[in-house]
Short mmCIF file of C-alpha atoms and ligand atoms in Angstrom, two decimals:
data_model
loop_
_atom_site.label_atom_id
_atom_site.label_comp_id
_atom_site.label_asym_id
_atom_site.label_seq_id
_atom_site.Cartn_x
_atom_site.Cartn_y
_atom_site.Cartn_z
CA MET A 1 20.96 25.57 5.89
CA THR A 2 18.54 28.42 4.98
CA ALA A 3 15.09 28.10 6.50
CA ARG A 4 12.09 28.38 4.07
CA ASP A 5 8.93 30.15 4.94
CA PRO A 6 6.66 27.35 6.39
CA ILE A 7 3.51 29.47 5.96
CA ALA A 8 4.18 30.09 2.24
CA ASP A 9 4.89 26.37 1.67
CA LEU A 10 1.55 25.31 3.29
CA ARG A 11 -0.37 27.94 1.36
CA ARG A 12 1.31 26.71 -1.87
CA ILE A 13 0.23 23.26 -1.12
CA ALA A 14 -3.19 24.27 -0.45
CA PHE A 15 -3.44 26.14 -3.79
CA LEU A 16 -1.95 23.11 -5.65
CA LEU A 17 -4.26 20.75 -4.15
CA GLU A 18 -7.28 23.08 -4.93
CA ARG A 19 -6.08 23.33 -8.51
CA ALA A 20 -5.90 19.62 -8.84
CA ASN A 21 -9.37 19.36 -7.50
CA GLU A 22 -8.65 17.51 -4.39
CA ALA A 23 -11.06 17.09 -1.60
CA THR A 24 -11.89 20.30 0.14
CA TYR A 25 -11.28 18.98 3.67
CA ARG A 26 -7.66 18.31 2.51
CA VAL A 27 -7.14 22.00 1.10
CA ARG A 28 -8.63 23.37 4.32
CA ALA A 29 -6.28 21.54 6.35
CA PHE A 30 -3.26 23.13 4.86
CA ARG A 31 -4.90 26.63 5.01
CA SER A 32 -5.95 26.12 8.58
CA ALA A 33 -2.51 25.32 9.59
CA ALA A 34 -1.08 28.29 7.69
CA ASN A 35 -3.52 30.55 9.32
CA ALA A 36 -2.69 28.92 12.75
CA LEU A 37 1.02 29.56 12.36
CA ALA A 38 0.61 33.08 10.84
CA ALA A 39 -0.98 34.18 14.05
CA LEU A 40 2.26 33.26 16.12
CA PRO A 41 5.54 34.75 16.32
CA ALA A 42 8.07 33.22 14.08
CA LYS A 43 10.18 32.36 17.12
CA GLU A 44 7.41 30.32 18.67
CA VAL A 45 6.64 28.46 15.53
CA ALA A 46 10.45 27.53 15.28
CA GLU A 47 10.47 26.50 18.99
CA ARG A 48 7.46 24.27 18.63
CA ALA A 49 8.74 22.65 15.58
CA ARG A 50 11.93 21.73 17.57
CA SER A 51 10.24 20.31 20.48
CA GLY A 52 7.60 18.50 18.51
CA LYS A 53 4.72 20.69 19.74
CA LEU A 54 3.20 22.03 16.62
CA THR A 55 0.32 19.51 16.70
CA GLU A 56 -0.84 21.08 20.11
CA LEU A 57 -1.94 23.95 18.14
CA SER A 58 -5.54 23.96 16.94
CA GLY A 59 -5.67 23.52 13.12
CA VAL A 60 -2.11 21.78 12.74
CA GLY A 61 -2.07 18.10 12.39
CA ASP A 62 0.75 15.50 11.77
CA VAL A 63 1.00 16.01 7.98
CA THR A 64 1.21 19.71 8.20
CA ALA A 65 3.44 19.77 11.06
CA ARG A 66 5.80 17.50 9.20
CA CYS A 67 5.76 20.00 6.22
CA VAL A 68 6.56 22.77 8.69
CA VAL A 69 9.42 20.84 10.22
CA GLU A 70 10.94 20.21 6.71
CA SER A 71 10.51 23.81 5.61
CA LEU A 72 12.24 25.17 8.72
CA ALA A 73 15.17 22.68 8.10
CA GLY A 74 15.68 24.39 4.63
CA ASP A 75 14.09 21.52 2.69
CA GLU A 76 11.22 21.75 0.22
CA PRO A 77 8.40 19.76 2.04
CA VAL A 78 8.16 16.28 0.34
CA TYR A 79 4.33 16.79 0.14
CA LEU A 80 5.07 19.94 -1.84
CA ARG A 81 7.84 18.40 -4.07
CA ARG A 82 5.59 15.53 -5.09
CA LEU A 83 2.72 17.93 -5.96
CA VAL A 84 4.97 20.09 -7.99
CA ALA A 85 6.36 17.02 -9.63
CA THR A 86 2.94 16.05 -10.96
CA GLU A 87 1.78 19.63 -11.67
CA GLY A 88 0.59 20.30 -15.26
CA THR A 89 0.43 16.52 -16.00
CA ASP A 90 -2.92 15.12 -17.21
CA LEU A 91 -3.47 12.80 -14.21
CA ASP A 92 -6.24 10.90 -15.71
CA ALA A 93 -3.92 10.02 -18.78
CA GLU A 94 -1.00 9.20 -16.40
CA ALA A 95 -3.23 6.95 -14.32
CA ALA A 96 -4.50 5.21 -17.55
CA ALA A 97 -0.98 4.78 -18.83
CA LEU A 98 0.06 3.27 -15.46
CA ARG A 99 -2.87 0.91 -15.59
CA THR A 100 -2.07 -0.09 -19.36
CA ALA A 101 1.63 -0.82 -18.24
CA LEU A 102 0.41 -3.44 -15.30
CA ARG A 103 0.95 -6.88 -16.59
CA GLY A 104 -0.30 -8.65 -13.61
CA ASP A 105 -1.74 -8.39 -9.99
CA CYS A 106 0.28 -9.65 -6.87
CA HIS A 107 -2.55 -9.90 -4.33
CA THR A 108 -5.59 -12.00 -4.80
CA HIS A 109 -7.73 -14.52 -3.00
CA SER A 110 -9.57 -17.50 -3.90
CA ASP A 111 -12.33 -19.62 -2.11
CA TRP A 112 -9.45 -21.52 -0.63
CA SER A 113 -9.46 -18.85 2.04
CA ASP A 114 -11.84 -16.01 2.28
CA GLY A 115 -12.44 -15.17 -1.44
CA GLY A 116 -15.75 -16.15 -3.24
CA SER A 117 -14.57 -17.84 -6.33
CA PRO A 118 -12.38 -20.69 -7.31
CA ILE A 119 -8.64 -20.19 -8.50
CA GLU A 120 -9.60 -20.94 -12.04
CA GLU A 121 -12.41 -18.42 -12.17
CA MET A 122 -10.12 -15.65 -10.88
CA ALA A 123 -7.43 -16.76 -13.33
CA LEU A 124 -9.69 -16.55 -16.24
CA ALA A 125 -10.95 -13.12 -15.26
CA ALA A 126 -7.40 -11.87 -14.80
CA ALA A 127 -6.44 -13.19 -18.35
CA GLU A 128 -9.71 -11.47 -19.86
CA LEU A 129 -8.52 -8.21 -18.24
CA GLY A 130 -5.23 -8.59 -20.34
CA HIS A 131 -3.05 -9.65 -17.48
CA GLU A 132 -0.13 -12.06 -18.19
CA TYR A 133 -0.20 -13.42 -14.57
CA VAL A 134 -2.09 -13.33 -11.36
CA VAL A 135 -0.32 -14.02 -7.98
CA LEU A 136 -2.73 -16.18 -5.78
CA THR A 137 -2.26 -14.94 -2.21
CA ASP A 138 -4.61 -16.72 0.07
CA HIS A 139 -4.39 -16.09 3.85
CA SER A 140 -2.07 -17.83 6.41
CA PRO A 141 -2.95 -20.22 9.18
CA ARG A 142 -3.55 -17.69 12.09
CA LEU A 143 -6.09 -15.83 10.24
CA LYS A 144 -8.80 -18.19 11.07
CA VAL A 145 -11.60 -15.85 10.40
CA ALA A 146 -10.44 -15.97 6.71
CA ARG A 147 -9.94 -19.76 6.60
CA GLY A 148 -6.14 -19.19 6.38
CA LEU A 149 -4.41 -22.16 4.65
CA THR A 150 -2.39 -24.68 7.06
CA ALA A 151 0.98 -25.71 5.49
CA ASP A 152 -0.73 -28.87 4.42
CA ARG A 153 -3.50 -27.04 2.47
CA LEU A 154 -0.86 -24.68 0.87
CA ARG A 155 1.04 -27.60 -0.25
CA ARG A 156 -2.21 -29.06 -1.87
CA GLN A 157 -2.91 -25.76 -3.37
CA LEU A 158 0.35 -25.57 -4.99
CA ASP A 159 -0.19 -29.03 -6.56
CA HIS A 160 -3.67 -27.73 -7.77
CA VAL A 161 -2.07 -24.61 -9.22
CA ALA A 162 0.52 -26.56 -11.07
CA LYS A 163 -2.30 -28.54 -12.73
CA LEU A 164 -4.37 -25.56 -13.55
CA ASN A 165 -1.39 -23.84 -15.16
CA ASP A 166 -0.97 -26.77 -17.67
CA ALA A 167 -4.55 -26.22 -18.65
CA LEU A 168 -4.58 -22.38 -18.81
CA PRO A 169 -4.13 -20.39 -22.19
CA GLU A 170 -0.65 -19.96 -23.56
CA GLY A 171 0.97 -16.53 -22.16
CA PHE A 172 -1.00 -16.62 -18.92
CA ARG A 173 0.21 -17.92 -15.62
CA ILE A 174 -0.97 -18.29 -12.21
CA LEU A 175 1.99 -17.45 -9.84
CA THR A 176 2.12 -19.15 -6.41
CA GLY A 177 2.05 -16.92 -3.27
CA ILE A 178 0.61 -16.02 0.01
CA GLU A 179 -0.69 -12.99 2.02
CA VAL A 180 1.14 -14.29 5.23
CA ASP A 181 0.40 -12.58 8.47
CA ILE A 182 3.02 -10.62 10.13
CA LEU A 183 2.83 -11.82 13.70
CA ALA A 184 3.20 -9.80 16.91
CA ASP A 185 7.08 -10.31 16.94
CA GLY A 186 7.45 -9.63 13.17
CA SER A 187 7.85 -13.38 12.22
CA LEU A 188 5.79 -14.65 9.31
CA ASP A 189 2.94 -17.06 9.67
CA GLN A 190 4.04 -19.91 7.57
CA ASP A 191 6.91 -22.55 7.24
CA ASP A 192 10.04 -21.02 5.88
CA GLY A 193 10.50 -23.94 3.44
CA LEU A 194 7.18 -23.29 1.97
CA LEU A 195 7.53 -19.46 1.97
CA ALA A 196 10.76 -20.22 0.01
CA ARG A 197 8.80 -22.25 -2.65
CA LEU A 198 6.33 -19.58 -3.32
CA ASP A 199 6.82 -17.18 -6.34
CA VAL A 200 5.72 -14.12 -4.38
CA VAL A 201 4.98 -13.33 -0.74
CA VAL A 202 2.92 -10.67 0.37
CA GLY A 203 3.00 -9.88 4.21
CA SER A 204 0.41 -7.98 6.08
CA VAL A 205 -0.54 -6.94 9.61
CA HIS A 206 -4.08 -8.15 10.48
CA SER A 207 -3.91 -8.23 14.28
CA GLY A 208 -2.78 -5.82 16.87
CA LEU A 209 -3.28 -2.80 14.65
CA ASN A 210 -3.39 -0.65 17.60
CA ASP A 211 0.00 -1.67 18.78
CA GLU A 212 1.95 1.37 19.99
CA ARG A 213 4.33 3.08 17.52
CA GLY A 214 7.46 1.59 18.71
CA LYS A 215 6.26 -1.93 18.92
CA MET A 216 4.53 -1.65 15.46
CA THR A 217 7.56 -0.30 13.81
CA ARG A 218 9.85 -3.12 15.29
CA ARG A 219 7.29 -5.58 14.07
CA MET A 220 7.26 -4.31 10.48
CA LEU A 221 11.08 -3.83 10.42
CA ALA A 222 11.51 -7.52 11.44
CA ALA A 223 9.11 -8.65 8.77
CA ILE A 224 10.93 -6.49 6.04
CA ALA A 225 14.22 -8.01 7.18
CA ASN A 226 12.93 -11.43 6.59
CA PRO A 227 14.35 -12.68 3.14
CA HIS A 228 11.00 -14.10 2.16
CA LEU A 229 8.98 -11.02 2.17
CA ASP A 230 8.61 -9.41 -1.26
CA ILE A 231 5.52 -6.90 -0.63
CA LEU A 232 4.57 -5.09 2.38
CA GLY A 233 0.72 -5.24 1.94
CA HIS A 234 -1.70 -2.45 3.12
CA CYS A 235 0.79 -1.12 5.47
CA THR A 236 -1.48 1.17 7.55
CA GLY A 237 -4.33 -1.13 7.87
CA ARG A 238 -6.73 1.75 7.70
CA MET A 239 -10.35 1.48 6.45
CA VAL A 240 -11.63 4.63 5.00
CA SER A 241 -15.37 3.53 4.33
CA SER A 242 -17.45 0.50 4.64
CA ARG A 243 -17.58 -2.00 1.83
CA PRO A 244 -18.71 -0.19 -1.33
CA ALA A 245 -22.22 -0.54 -2.60
CA GLY A 246 -23.03 -3.43 -4.67
CA VAL A 247 -20.17 -5.60 -3.18
CA THR A 248 -21.48 -8.48 -1.49
CA GLY A 249 -21.04 -12.17 -1.28
CA PRO A 250 -19.16 -14.70 0.51
CA GLY A 251 -15.76 -14.46 2.20
CA ASP A 252 -13.87 -11.25 2.52
CA ARG A 253 -14.04 -11.57 6.13
CA ALA A 254 -10.40 -10.45 6.79
CA HIS A 255 -11.53 -7.28 5.13
CA ARG A 256 -14.65 -6.50 7.38
CA PRO A 257 -16.40 -3.25 6.51
CA ARG A 258 -15.99 -0.71 9.16
CA THR A 259 -13.81 2.48 9.34
CA ARG A 260 -10.43 2.08 11.10
CA SER A 261 -7.61 4.66 11.59
CA GLU A 262 -4.08 4.07 10.50
CA SER A 263 -1.78 2.04 12.60
CA ASP A 264 1.04 4.22 14.13
CA PHE A 265 4.53 3.49 12.92
CA ASP A 266 7.67 5.07 11.77
CA ALA A 267 7.04 5.44 8.20
CA ASP A 268 10.41 6.84 7.28
CA ALA A 269 12.10 3.90 9.02
CA VAL A 270 9.86 1.17 7.57
CA PHE A 271 10.19 2.78 3.87
CA ALA A 272 13.90 3.18 4.28
CA ALA A 273 14.14 -0.51 5.28
CA CYS A 274 11.82 -1.36 2.25
CA ALA A 275 14.10 0.50 -0.13
CA GLU A 276 17.20 -1.16 1.33
CA ARG A 277 15.87 -4.59 1.26
CA ASP A 278 14.25 -4.18 -2.24
CA VAL A 279 10.74 -4.96 -0.62
CA ALA A 280 7.88 -3.36 -2.67
CA VAL A 281 5.28 -1.29 -0.82
CA GLU A 282 1.73 -2.32 -1.83
CA ILE A 283 -0.72 0.35 -3.13
CA ASN A 284 -3.90 -1.50 -2.11
CA SER A 285 -6.71 -0.62 -4.64
CA ARG A 286 -9.63 -1.73 -2.55
CA PRO A 287 -11.81 1.41 -2.21
CA GLU A 288 -12.48 0.94 1.42
CA ARG A 289 -8.69 0.65 1.98
CA GLN A 290 -6.89 3.19 -0.35
CA ASP A 291 -3.80 2.04 1.64
CA PRO A 292 -1.30 3.64 2.09
CA PRO A 293 -2.68 7.07 2.08
CA LYS A 294 -1.26 9.36 -0.63
CA ARG A 295 1.07 11.23 1.82
CA LEU A 296 2.75 7.95 2.59
CA ILE A 297 2.91 6.90 -1.03
CA ARG A 298 4.85 10.15 -1.63
CA ARG A 299 7.14 9.38 1.35
CA ALA A 300 7.83 5.96 0.09
CA LEU A 301 8.47 7.23 -3.33
CA GLU A 302 10.95 9.78 -2.05
CA ALA A 303 12.64 6.92 0.16
CA GLY A 304 13.27 4.91 -3.29
CA CYS A 305 10.87 2.34 -2.65
CA LEU A 306 9.36 -0.08 -5.21
CA PHE A 307 5.71 -0.40 -5.49
CA ALA A 308 3.03 -2.96 -6.28
CA ILE A 309 -0.46 -1.74 -7.51
CA ASN A 310 -2.71 -4.59 -6.29
CA THR A 311 -6.32 -5.26 -6.05
CA ASP A 312 -6.50 -7.54 -3.14
CA ALA A 313 -9.48 -9.00 -5.06
CA HIS A 314 -11.69 -11.45 -3.39
CA ALA A 315 -14.04 -11.93 -6.37
CA PRO A 316 -13.31 -11.84 -10.21
CA GLY A 317 -15.02 -8.29 -10.79
CA GLN A 318 -12.76 -6.84 -8.16
CA LEU A 319 -9.82 -7.64 -10.30
CA ASP A 320 -10.70 -4.56 -12.32
CA TRP A 321 -10.13 -2.26 -9.37
CA GLN A 322 -6.41 -1.70 -10.24
CA ARG A 323 -7.32 1.67 -11.79
CA PHE A 324 -8.18 2.95 -8.38
CA GLY A 325 -4.74 2.33 -7.17
CA CYS A 326 -3.36 3.71 -10.38
CA GLU A 327 -5.22 7.06 -9.94
CA ARG A 328 -3.80 7.28 -6.47
CA ALA A 329 -0.18 6.34 -7.63
CA ALA A 330 -0.39 8.88 -10.56
CA ARG A 331 -1.46 11.60 -8.31
CA CYS A 332 1.84 10.89 -6.25
CA GLY A 333 3.98 10.80 -9.27
CA VAL A 334 4.81 6.99 -9.07
CA PRO A 335 6.61 6.10 -12.28
CA ALA A 336 5.65 2.76 -14.11
CA ASP A 337 9.26 1.44 -13.75
CA ARG A 338 9.05 1.60 -9.99
CA VAL A 339 6.00 -0.74 -10.15
CA VAL A 340 7.05 -4.32 -9.86
CA ASN A 341 3.86 -5.67 -11.57
CA THR A 342 4.73 -3.76 -14.59
CA TRP A 343 7.33 -6.31 -14.96
CA SER A 344 6.90 -9.65 -16.87
CA ALA A 345 6.19 -12.86 -14.85
CA ASP A 346 9.76 -13.98 -15.24
CA GLN A 347 11.19 -10.74 -14.10
CA LEU A 348 8.78 -10.64 -11.15
CA VAL A 349 9.73 -14.02 -10.03
CA ALA A 350 13.53 -13.36 -10.43
CA TRP A 351 13.24 -10.38 -8.44
CA ALA A 352 11.24 -12.11 -5.60
CA ALA A 353 13.67 -15.04 -5.62
CA LYS A 354 16.72 -12.68 -5.53
CA ARG A 355 16.27 -11.68 -1.77
ZN1 ZN B 401 -5.13 -8.33 4.12
ZN1 ZN B 402 -5.88 -9.76 1.07
#
């Protein structure tokens, strides 16, 4: 084990971020951390890294501290490695290629829960965008504010979707699904038998978002271990901005506009479990969510996870938001073959059924 120079790594990250035209505050975070550490004896930096006390220094946050720890362990920091991996690539072109490779959307809502439009309108809009399928994932019973579907209503919805599929144009399918709440103990908020019938199950945390780290980690790990779960939805629960301008209308109440910080959980443990169980990590494209943040997309990629680039659309126009998710995925170097919705509907359903 040969330690690297953590200060040089932080400065290199700042340089690459700057060159990639990333937000100034992000660049500054790495430069500030480099400066804070440069002012200390190397021995103290190493000691603080060992005892987890780097973040007590002004100018050093969780992300920069992790880079320092990785550096001192002799590893190229994940953050730097992913930046280097995308260096020199035309990210706009990469994002566009990723968007073109997407054949469907695995997280959408209709007016059966808190969406604003009937299922058929969502389906027709998705078909017009060039999708081959759309997974209908209305909310589960406990999410009452979003009119979550009881088991009975979900059964009725399945019958309704079967009829709609008979009438839809050749080459396009509505796949059945749910955005099921991950409850406080990590169980999923719907009947097991029903979950087994669905093509794709997205599981999300919508309550107790401030659970302490250990509790939240156990809760997420329990959900990931559930054989019905296929995709881990918006894993940090953060809200980076209020609802985007011009987006109004009914529903969407599970995704109320307000900012909210990330839930605290052991991301390495959660992503390792996702990779092991073949659960895809959602890259949620909603502008107010942008979830997970890029540093966590990079970690999930390093962990070997699959991804799903979803819109979480609550209205037909929002189905076009996938490009936002693709931009963020491209910046993190996510390859198309790791994204489950670049697969055909048959491949997707077979993957989901396998677990
Ligand atoms: Zn949600
Ligand atoms: Zn949703």
